Coordinates of C-alpha atoms in Angstrom, one line a residue:
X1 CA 8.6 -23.4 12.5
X2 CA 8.8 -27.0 11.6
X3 CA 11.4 -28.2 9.5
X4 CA 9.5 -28.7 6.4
X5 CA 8.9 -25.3 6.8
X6 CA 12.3 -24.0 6.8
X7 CA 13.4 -26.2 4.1
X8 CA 11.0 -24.6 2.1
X9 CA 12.0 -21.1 2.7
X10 CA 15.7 -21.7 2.4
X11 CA 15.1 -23.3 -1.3
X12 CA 12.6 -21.0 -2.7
X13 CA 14.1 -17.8 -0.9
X14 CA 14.8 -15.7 -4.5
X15 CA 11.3 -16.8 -5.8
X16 CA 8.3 -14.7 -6.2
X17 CA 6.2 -15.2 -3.7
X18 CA 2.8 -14.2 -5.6
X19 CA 3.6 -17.1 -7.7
X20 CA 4.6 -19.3 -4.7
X21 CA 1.0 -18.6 -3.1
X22 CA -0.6 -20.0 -6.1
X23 CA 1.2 -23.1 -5.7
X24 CA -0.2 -23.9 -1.8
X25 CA -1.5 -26.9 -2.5
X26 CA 1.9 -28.5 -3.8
X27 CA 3.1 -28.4 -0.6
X28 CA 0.7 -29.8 2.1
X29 CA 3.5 -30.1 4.7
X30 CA 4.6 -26.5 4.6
X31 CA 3.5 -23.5 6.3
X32 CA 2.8 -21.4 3.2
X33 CA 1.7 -18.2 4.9
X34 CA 4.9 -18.0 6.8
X35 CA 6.7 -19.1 4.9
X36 CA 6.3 -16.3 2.3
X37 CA 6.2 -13.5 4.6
X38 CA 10.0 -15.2 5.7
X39 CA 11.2 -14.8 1.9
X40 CA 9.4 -11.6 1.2
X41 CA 11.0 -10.0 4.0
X42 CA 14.6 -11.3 3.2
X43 CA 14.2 -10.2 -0.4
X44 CA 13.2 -7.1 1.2
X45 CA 15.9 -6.9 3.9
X46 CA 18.6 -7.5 1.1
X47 CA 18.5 -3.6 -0.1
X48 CA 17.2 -2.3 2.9
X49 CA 19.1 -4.4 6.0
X50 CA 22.2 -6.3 3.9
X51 CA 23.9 -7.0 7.1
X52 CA 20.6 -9.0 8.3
X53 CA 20.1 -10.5 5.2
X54 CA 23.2 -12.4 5.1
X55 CA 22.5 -13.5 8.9
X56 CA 21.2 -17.0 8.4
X57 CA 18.1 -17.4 11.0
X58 CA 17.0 -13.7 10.7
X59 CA 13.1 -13.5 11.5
X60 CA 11.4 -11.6 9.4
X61 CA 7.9 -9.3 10.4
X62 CA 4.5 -8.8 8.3
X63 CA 5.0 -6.4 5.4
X64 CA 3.7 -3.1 7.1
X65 CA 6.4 -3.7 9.6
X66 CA 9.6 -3.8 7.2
X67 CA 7.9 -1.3 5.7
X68 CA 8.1 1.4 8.1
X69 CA 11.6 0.3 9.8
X70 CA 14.6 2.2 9.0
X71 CA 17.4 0.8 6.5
X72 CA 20.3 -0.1 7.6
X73 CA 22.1 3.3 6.2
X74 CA 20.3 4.8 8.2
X75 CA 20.5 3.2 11.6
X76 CA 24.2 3.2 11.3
X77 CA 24.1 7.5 11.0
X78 CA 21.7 7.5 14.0
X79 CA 24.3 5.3 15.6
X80 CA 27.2 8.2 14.9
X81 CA 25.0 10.6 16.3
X82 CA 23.6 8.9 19.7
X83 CA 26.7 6.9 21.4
X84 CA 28.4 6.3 24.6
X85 CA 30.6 3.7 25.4
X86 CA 29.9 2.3 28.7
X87 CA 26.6 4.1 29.1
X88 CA 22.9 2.9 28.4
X89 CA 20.6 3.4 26.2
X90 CA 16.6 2.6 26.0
X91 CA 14.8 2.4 23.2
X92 CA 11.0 3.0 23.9
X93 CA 9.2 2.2 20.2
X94 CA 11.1 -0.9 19.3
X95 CA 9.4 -2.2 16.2
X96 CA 11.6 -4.8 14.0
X97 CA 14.5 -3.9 16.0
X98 CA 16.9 -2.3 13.4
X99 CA 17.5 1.3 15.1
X100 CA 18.1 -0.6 18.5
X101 CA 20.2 -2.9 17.2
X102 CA 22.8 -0.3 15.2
X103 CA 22.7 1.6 18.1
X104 CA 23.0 -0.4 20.8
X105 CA 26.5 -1.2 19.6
X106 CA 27.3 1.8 20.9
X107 CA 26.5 1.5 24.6
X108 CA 26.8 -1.2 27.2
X109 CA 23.7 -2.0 28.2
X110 CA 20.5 -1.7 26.1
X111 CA 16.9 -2.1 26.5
X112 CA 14.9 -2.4 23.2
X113 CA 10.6 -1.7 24.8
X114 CA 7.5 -3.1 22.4
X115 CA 4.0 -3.3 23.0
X116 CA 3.6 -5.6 19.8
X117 CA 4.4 -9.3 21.0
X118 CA 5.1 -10.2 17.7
X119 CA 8.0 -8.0 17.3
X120 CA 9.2 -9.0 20.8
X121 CA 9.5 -12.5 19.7
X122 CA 10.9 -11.6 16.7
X123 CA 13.3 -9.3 18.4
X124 CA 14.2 -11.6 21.3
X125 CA 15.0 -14.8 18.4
X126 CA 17.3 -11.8 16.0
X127 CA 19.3 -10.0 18.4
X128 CA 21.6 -13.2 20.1
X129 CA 21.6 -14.2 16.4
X130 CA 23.4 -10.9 15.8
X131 CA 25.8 -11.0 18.5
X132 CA 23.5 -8.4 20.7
X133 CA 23.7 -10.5 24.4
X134 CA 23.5 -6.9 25.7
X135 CA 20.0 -6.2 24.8
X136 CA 17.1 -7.0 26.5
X137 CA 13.6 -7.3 25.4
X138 CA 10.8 -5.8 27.5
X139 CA 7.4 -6.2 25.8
X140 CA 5.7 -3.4 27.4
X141 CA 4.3 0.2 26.5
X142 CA 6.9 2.9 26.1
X143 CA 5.5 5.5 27.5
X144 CA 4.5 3.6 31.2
X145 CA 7.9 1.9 30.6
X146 CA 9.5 5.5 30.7
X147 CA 7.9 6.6 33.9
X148 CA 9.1 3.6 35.8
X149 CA 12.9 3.1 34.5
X150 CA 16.0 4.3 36.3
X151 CA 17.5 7.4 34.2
X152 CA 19.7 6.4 31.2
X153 CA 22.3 7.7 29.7
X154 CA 20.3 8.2 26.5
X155 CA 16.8 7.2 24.7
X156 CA 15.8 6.8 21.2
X157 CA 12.1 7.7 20.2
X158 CA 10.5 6.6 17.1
X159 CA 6.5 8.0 17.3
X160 CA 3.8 6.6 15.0
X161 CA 3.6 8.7 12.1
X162 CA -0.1 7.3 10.8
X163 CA -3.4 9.0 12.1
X164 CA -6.2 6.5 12.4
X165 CA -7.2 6.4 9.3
X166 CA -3.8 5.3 7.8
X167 CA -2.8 8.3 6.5
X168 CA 0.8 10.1 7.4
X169 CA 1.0 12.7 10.0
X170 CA 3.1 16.4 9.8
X171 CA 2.3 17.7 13.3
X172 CA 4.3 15.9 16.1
X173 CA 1.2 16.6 18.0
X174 CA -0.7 13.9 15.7
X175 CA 2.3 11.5 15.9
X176 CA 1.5 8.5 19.0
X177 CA 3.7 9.4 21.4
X178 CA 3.3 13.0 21.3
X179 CA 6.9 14.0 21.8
X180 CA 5.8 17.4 22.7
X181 CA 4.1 16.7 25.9
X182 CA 6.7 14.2 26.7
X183 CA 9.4 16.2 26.5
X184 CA 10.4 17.2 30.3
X185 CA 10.0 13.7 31.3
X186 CA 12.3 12.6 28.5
X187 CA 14.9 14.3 29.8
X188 CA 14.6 13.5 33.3
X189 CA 15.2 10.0 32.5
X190 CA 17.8 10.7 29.9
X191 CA 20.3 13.5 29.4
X192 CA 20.0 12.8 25.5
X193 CA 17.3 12.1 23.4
X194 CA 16.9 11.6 20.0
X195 CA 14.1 11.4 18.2
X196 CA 13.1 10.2 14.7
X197 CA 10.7 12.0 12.7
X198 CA 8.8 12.0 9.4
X199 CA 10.5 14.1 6.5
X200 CA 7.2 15.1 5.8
X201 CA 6.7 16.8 9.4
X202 CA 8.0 21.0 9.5
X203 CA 11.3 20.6 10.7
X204 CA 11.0 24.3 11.6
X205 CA 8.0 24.2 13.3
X206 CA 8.9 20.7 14.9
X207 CA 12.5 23.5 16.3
X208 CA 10.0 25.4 17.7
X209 CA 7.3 23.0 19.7
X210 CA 10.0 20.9 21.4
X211 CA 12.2 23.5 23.6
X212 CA 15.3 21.6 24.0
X213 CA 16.8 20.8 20.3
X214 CA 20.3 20.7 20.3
X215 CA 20.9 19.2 16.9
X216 CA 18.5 18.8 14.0
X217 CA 19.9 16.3 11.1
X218 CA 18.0 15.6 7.7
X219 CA 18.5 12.3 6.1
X220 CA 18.2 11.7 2.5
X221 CA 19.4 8.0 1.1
X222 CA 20.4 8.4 -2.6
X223 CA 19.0 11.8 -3.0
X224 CA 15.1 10.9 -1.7
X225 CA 14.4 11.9 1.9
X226 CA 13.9 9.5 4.9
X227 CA 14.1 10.8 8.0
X228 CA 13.9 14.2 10.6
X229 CA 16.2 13.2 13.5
X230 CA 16.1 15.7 16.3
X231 CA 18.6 15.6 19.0
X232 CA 17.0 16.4 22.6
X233 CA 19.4 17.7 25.7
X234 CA 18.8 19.8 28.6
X235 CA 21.9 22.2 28.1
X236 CA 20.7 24.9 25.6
X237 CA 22.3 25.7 22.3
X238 CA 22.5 29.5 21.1
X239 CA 22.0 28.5 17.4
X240 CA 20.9 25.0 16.9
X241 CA 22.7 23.1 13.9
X242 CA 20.9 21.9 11.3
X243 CA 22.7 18.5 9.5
X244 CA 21.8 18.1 5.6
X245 CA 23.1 14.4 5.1
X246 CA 22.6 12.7 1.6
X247 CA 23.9 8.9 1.6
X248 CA 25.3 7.8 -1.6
X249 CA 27.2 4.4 -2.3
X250 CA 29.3 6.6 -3.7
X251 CA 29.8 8.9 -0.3
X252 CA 28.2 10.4 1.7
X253 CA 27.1 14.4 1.1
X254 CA 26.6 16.5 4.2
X255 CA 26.6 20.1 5.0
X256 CA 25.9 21.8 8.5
X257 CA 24.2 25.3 9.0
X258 CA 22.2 27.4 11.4
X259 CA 18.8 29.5 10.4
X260 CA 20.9 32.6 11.9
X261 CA 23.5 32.1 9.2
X262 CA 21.3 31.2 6.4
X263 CA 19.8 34.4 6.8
X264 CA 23.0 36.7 6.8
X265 CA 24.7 34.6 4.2
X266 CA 25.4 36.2 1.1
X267 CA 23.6 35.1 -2.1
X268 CA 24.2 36.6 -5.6
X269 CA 21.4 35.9 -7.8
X270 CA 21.5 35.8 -11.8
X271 CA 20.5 35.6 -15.0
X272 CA 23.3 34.8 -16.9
X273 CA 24.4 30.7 -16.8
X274 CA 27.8 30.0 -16.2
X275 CA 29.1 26.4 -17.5
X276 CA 27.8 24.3 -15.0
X277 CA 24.3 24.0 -13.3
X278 CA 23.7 22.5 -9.6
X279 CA 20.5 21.2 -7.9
X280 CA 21.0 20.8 -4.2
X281 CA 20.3 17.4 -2.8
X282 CA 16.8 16.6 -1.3
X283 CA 18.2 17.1 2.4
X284 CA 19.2 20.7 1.9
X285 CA 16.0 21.6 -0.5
X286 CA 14.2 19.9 2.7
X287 CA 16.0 22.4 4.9
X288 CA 16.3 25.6 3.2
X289 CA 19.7 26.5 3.1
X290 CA 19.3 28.1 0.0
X291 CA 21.6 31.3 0.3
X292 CA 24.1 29.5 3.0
X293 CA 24.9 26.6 0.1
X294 CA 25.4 29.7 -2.6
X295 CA 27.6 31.6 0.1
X296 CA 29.7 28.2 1.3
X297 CA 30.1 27.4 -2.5
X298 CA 30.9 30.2 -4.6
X299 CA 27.9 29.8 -6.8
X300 CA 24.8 31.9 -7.9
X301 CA 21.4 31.2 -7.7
X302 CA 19.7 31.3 -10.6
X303 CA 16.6 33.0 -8.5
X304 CA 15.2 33.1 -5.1
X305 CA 12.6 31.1 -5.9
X306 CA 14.5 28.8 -8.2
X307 CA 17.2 26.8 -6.0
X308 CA 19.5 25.7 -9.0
X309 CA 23.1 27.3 -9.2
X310 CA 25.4 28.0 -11.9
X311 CA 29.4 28.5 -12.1
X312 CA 31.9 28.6 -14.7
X313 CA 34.5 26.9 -13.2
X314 CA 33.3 22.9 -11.7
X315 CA 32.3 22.6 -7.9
X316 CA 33.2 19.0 -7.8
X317 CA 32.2 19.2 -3.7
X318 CA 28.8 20.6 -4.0
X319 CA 26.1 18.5 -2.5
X320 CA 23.5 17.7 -4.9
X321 CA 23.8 17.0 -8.6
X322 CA 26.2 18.6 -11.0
X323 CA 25.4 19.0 -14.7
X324 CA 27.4 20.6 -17.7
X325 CA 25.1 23.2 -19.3
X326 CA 24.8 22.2 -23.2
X327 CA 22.6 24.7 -24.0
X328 CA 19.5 26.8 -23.3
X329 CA 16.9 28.9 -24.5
X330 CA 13.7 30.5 -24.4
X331 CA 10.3 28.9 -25.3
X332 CA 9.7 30.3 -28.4
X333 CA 9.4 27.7 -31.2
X334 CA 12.3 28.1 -33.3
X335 CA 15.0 27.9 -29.6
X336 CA 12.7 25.4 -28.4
X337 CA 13.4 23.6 -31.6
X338 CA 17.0 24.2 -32.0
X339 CA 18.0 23.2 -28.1
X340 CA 15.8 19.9 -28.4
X341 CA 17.4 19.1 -31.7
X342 CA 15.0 16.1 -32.5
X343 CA 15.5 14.9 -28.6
X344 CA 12.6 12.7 -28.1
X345 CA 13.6 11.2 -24.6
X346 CA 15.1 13.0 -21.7
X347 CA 15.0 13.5 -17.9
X348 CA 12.9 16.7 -17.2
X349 CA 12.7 18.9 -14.2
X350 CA 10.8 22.0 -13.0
X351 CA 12.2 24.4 -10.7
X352 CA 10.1 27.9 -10.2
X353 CA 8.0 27.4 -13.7
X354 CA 4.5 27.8 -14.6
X355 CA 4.3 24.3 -15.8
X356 CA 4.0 20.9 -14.8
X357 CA 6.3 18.1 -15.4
X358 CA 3.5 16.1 -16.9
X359 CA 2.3 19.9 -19.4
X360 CA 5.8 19.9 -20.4
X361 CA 6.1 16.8 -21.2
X362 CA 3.3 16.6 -23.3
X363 CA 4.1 20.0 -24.8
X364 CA 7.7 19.3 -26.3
X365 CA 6.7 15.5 -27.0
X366 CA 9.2 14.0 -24.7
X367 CA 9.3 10.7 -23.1
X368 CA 11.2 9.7 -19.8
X369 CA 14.5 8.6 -20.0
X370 CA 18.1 9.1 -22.0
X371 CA 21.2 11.0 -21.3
X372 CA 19.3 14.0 -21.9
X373 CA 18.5 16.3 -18.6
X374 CA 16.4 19.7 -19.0
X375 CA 15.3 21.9 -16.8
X376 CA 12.9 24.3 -17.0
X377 CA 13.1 27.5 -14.3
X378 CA 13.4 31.3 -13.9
X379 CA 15.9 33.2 -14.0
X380 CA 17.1 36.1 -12.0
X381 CA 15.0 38.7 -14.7
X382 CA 11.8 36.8 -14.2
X383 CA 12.5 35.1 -17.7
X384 CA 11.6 31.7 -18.4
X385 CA 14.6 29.0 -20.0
X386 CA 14.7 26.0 -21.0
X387 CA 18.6 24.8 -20.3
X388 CA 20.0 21.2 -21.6
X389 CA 22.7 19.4 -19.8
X390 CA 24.6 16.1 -19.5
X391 CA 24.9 14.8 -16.2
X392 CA 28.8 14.8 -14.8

């Protein structure tokens, strides 16, 4: 870019770009177009990539790219999953960079492999900028890229998760590569293999199509779910572990089970609330590890279609959110009236209820908001309550 250019970006990088557009013609010297996909993109990167953000020089992609890439909370647990010091590692769907980059730290040589010049440039001008001299760029399709490498010591896999019409994919068979067909070849080249995945895909079906899970993790980042990482090797596993992770700037919430024990695992059901109320968080609701969580923690399940738990005495470990039951009720007028108690704003959830958020809502004239959370379920006896709680 020319200097102007650069100037421009560095002095106007908080602004708002829309408004920046507008203002073209103020500034005849200046790349305007780049320059606002440069700021956008470091706002962007300043939640979602902090360590890239503060990295003066960073390049940034078009919007559709950031979009898609991983955070950096993210990259950094694939990295604890997938390393090897002294060992390689080929990334074969390199895209902005960010997964290579995390987890390249942990090897010794690295190949990052794009078929979008664009983001080998940008790749190529980032990577020395953050230290990676190990990396090399090969702008090249993965896929033929993987049938003429030298085997690895391991290979990250990041399929397209859009059909042609834009729209996002749940099969692996509709995601670009199709992991599925790749799969022996994979592991020829590689002895591990991981492979990112949508969170909407079926992680259980995805278990069964690709024959050689060994480890299946489930990222959430505060509570909303990101990613289905599935870890590839040729050694079989008798029961293949399933990784709930939640990542919270306040920790991180994690809990590792099998479908073999979720199925033995004992789970008392109820329909009496204790003092405290528990909704898992989205990684294990994602998984199902409904009656493991009850079993591992002590706690009953309110029904088993309801996935909300009650104690008496605090979990302060369990993964998900905790709440102190205030009250609760049936739906009849005069409970409904006591438990709200002139509450005209609150958080509202539904969990096994023959109602919609949006119903409710309109039914008990509530707005969004407050320190207020209700939740509406079933119970144990098939009946329906309405329970109040501050959030702990």
């Amino acid at each position: 870019m020319e200097q102007e250019t650069l100037d421009f970006i560095r002095e106007h990088a908080g602004d708002d770009v829309r408004t920046l557009a507008l203002q073209s013609r103020k500034y005849p010297g200046v790349d305007i177009p780049a320059a606002i996909v440069q700021i956008a993109g470091r706002q962007a990167a300043q939640e979602k990539i902090p360590s890239w953000a503060a990295t003066e020089g960073i390049l940034y992609p078009r919007h559709l790219s950031l979009e898609q890439c991983s955070s950096e909370a993210t990259a950094r647990y694939k990295a604890s999953i997938l390393s090897e010091p002294g060992g390689s590692l080929a990334d074969l769907t390199g895209g902005f960079g960010i997964d290579c980059a995390f987890l390249s730290a942990g090897f010794a040589r690295a190949e990052y492999v794009e078929r979008q010049e664009e983001l080998c440039r940008i790749a190529a001008h980032n990577f020395p900028l953050l230290g990676l001299n190990h990396l090399t760029v090969h702008h090249a399709d993965g896929i033929e890229y993987l049938q003429q490498i030298e085997p690895v010591d391991a290979l990250f896999v990041d399929p397209a998760r859009r059909n042609e019409h834009g729209g996002k994919t749940v099969r692996i068979a509709d995601c670009e590569p199709d992991v599925s067909q790749l799969e022996e070849l994979l592991l020829a080249k590689a002895r591990q293999v991981l492979v990112k995945l949508s969170p909407m895909l079926d992680h259980s079906l995805a278990m069964q199509e690709l024959r050689h899970v060994a480890q299946a993790h489930i990222v959430s980042v505060n509570n909303e779910c990101k990613e289905l990482l599935l870890l590839l090797q040729q050694e079989p596993v008798p029961e293949i572990p399933i990784h709930c992770i939640n990542l919270t700037p306040k920790g991180d919430q994690a809990f590792v089970f099998t479908r073999e024990e979720e199925q033995v695992a004992g789970c008392r059901y109820t329909s009496a609330l204790g003092t405290y109320l528990y909704e898992p968080n989205a990684s294990l609701l994602k998984a199902g590890a409904f009656r493991s969580i009850a079993h591992t923690y002590k706690v009953s399940k309110l029904h088993p279609n309801s996935h909300l738990y009650t104690s008496d005495d605090l979990i302060e470990s369990f993964p998900g959110r905790a709440f102190r039951i205030r009250s609760h009720g049936s739906f009849n007028k005069k409970e409904t009236k006591e438990l709200l108690d002139d509450t005209r704003k609150a958080h509202l959830t539904v969990r096994n209820f023959p109602a919609t958020v949006a119903d409710l809502r309109k039914r008990l004239k509530l707005s969004e908001g407050g320190d207020v959370y209700l939740f509406a379920t079933t119970l144990a006896d098939e009946s329906k309550e309405l329970i109040r709680c501050e959030k702990l």
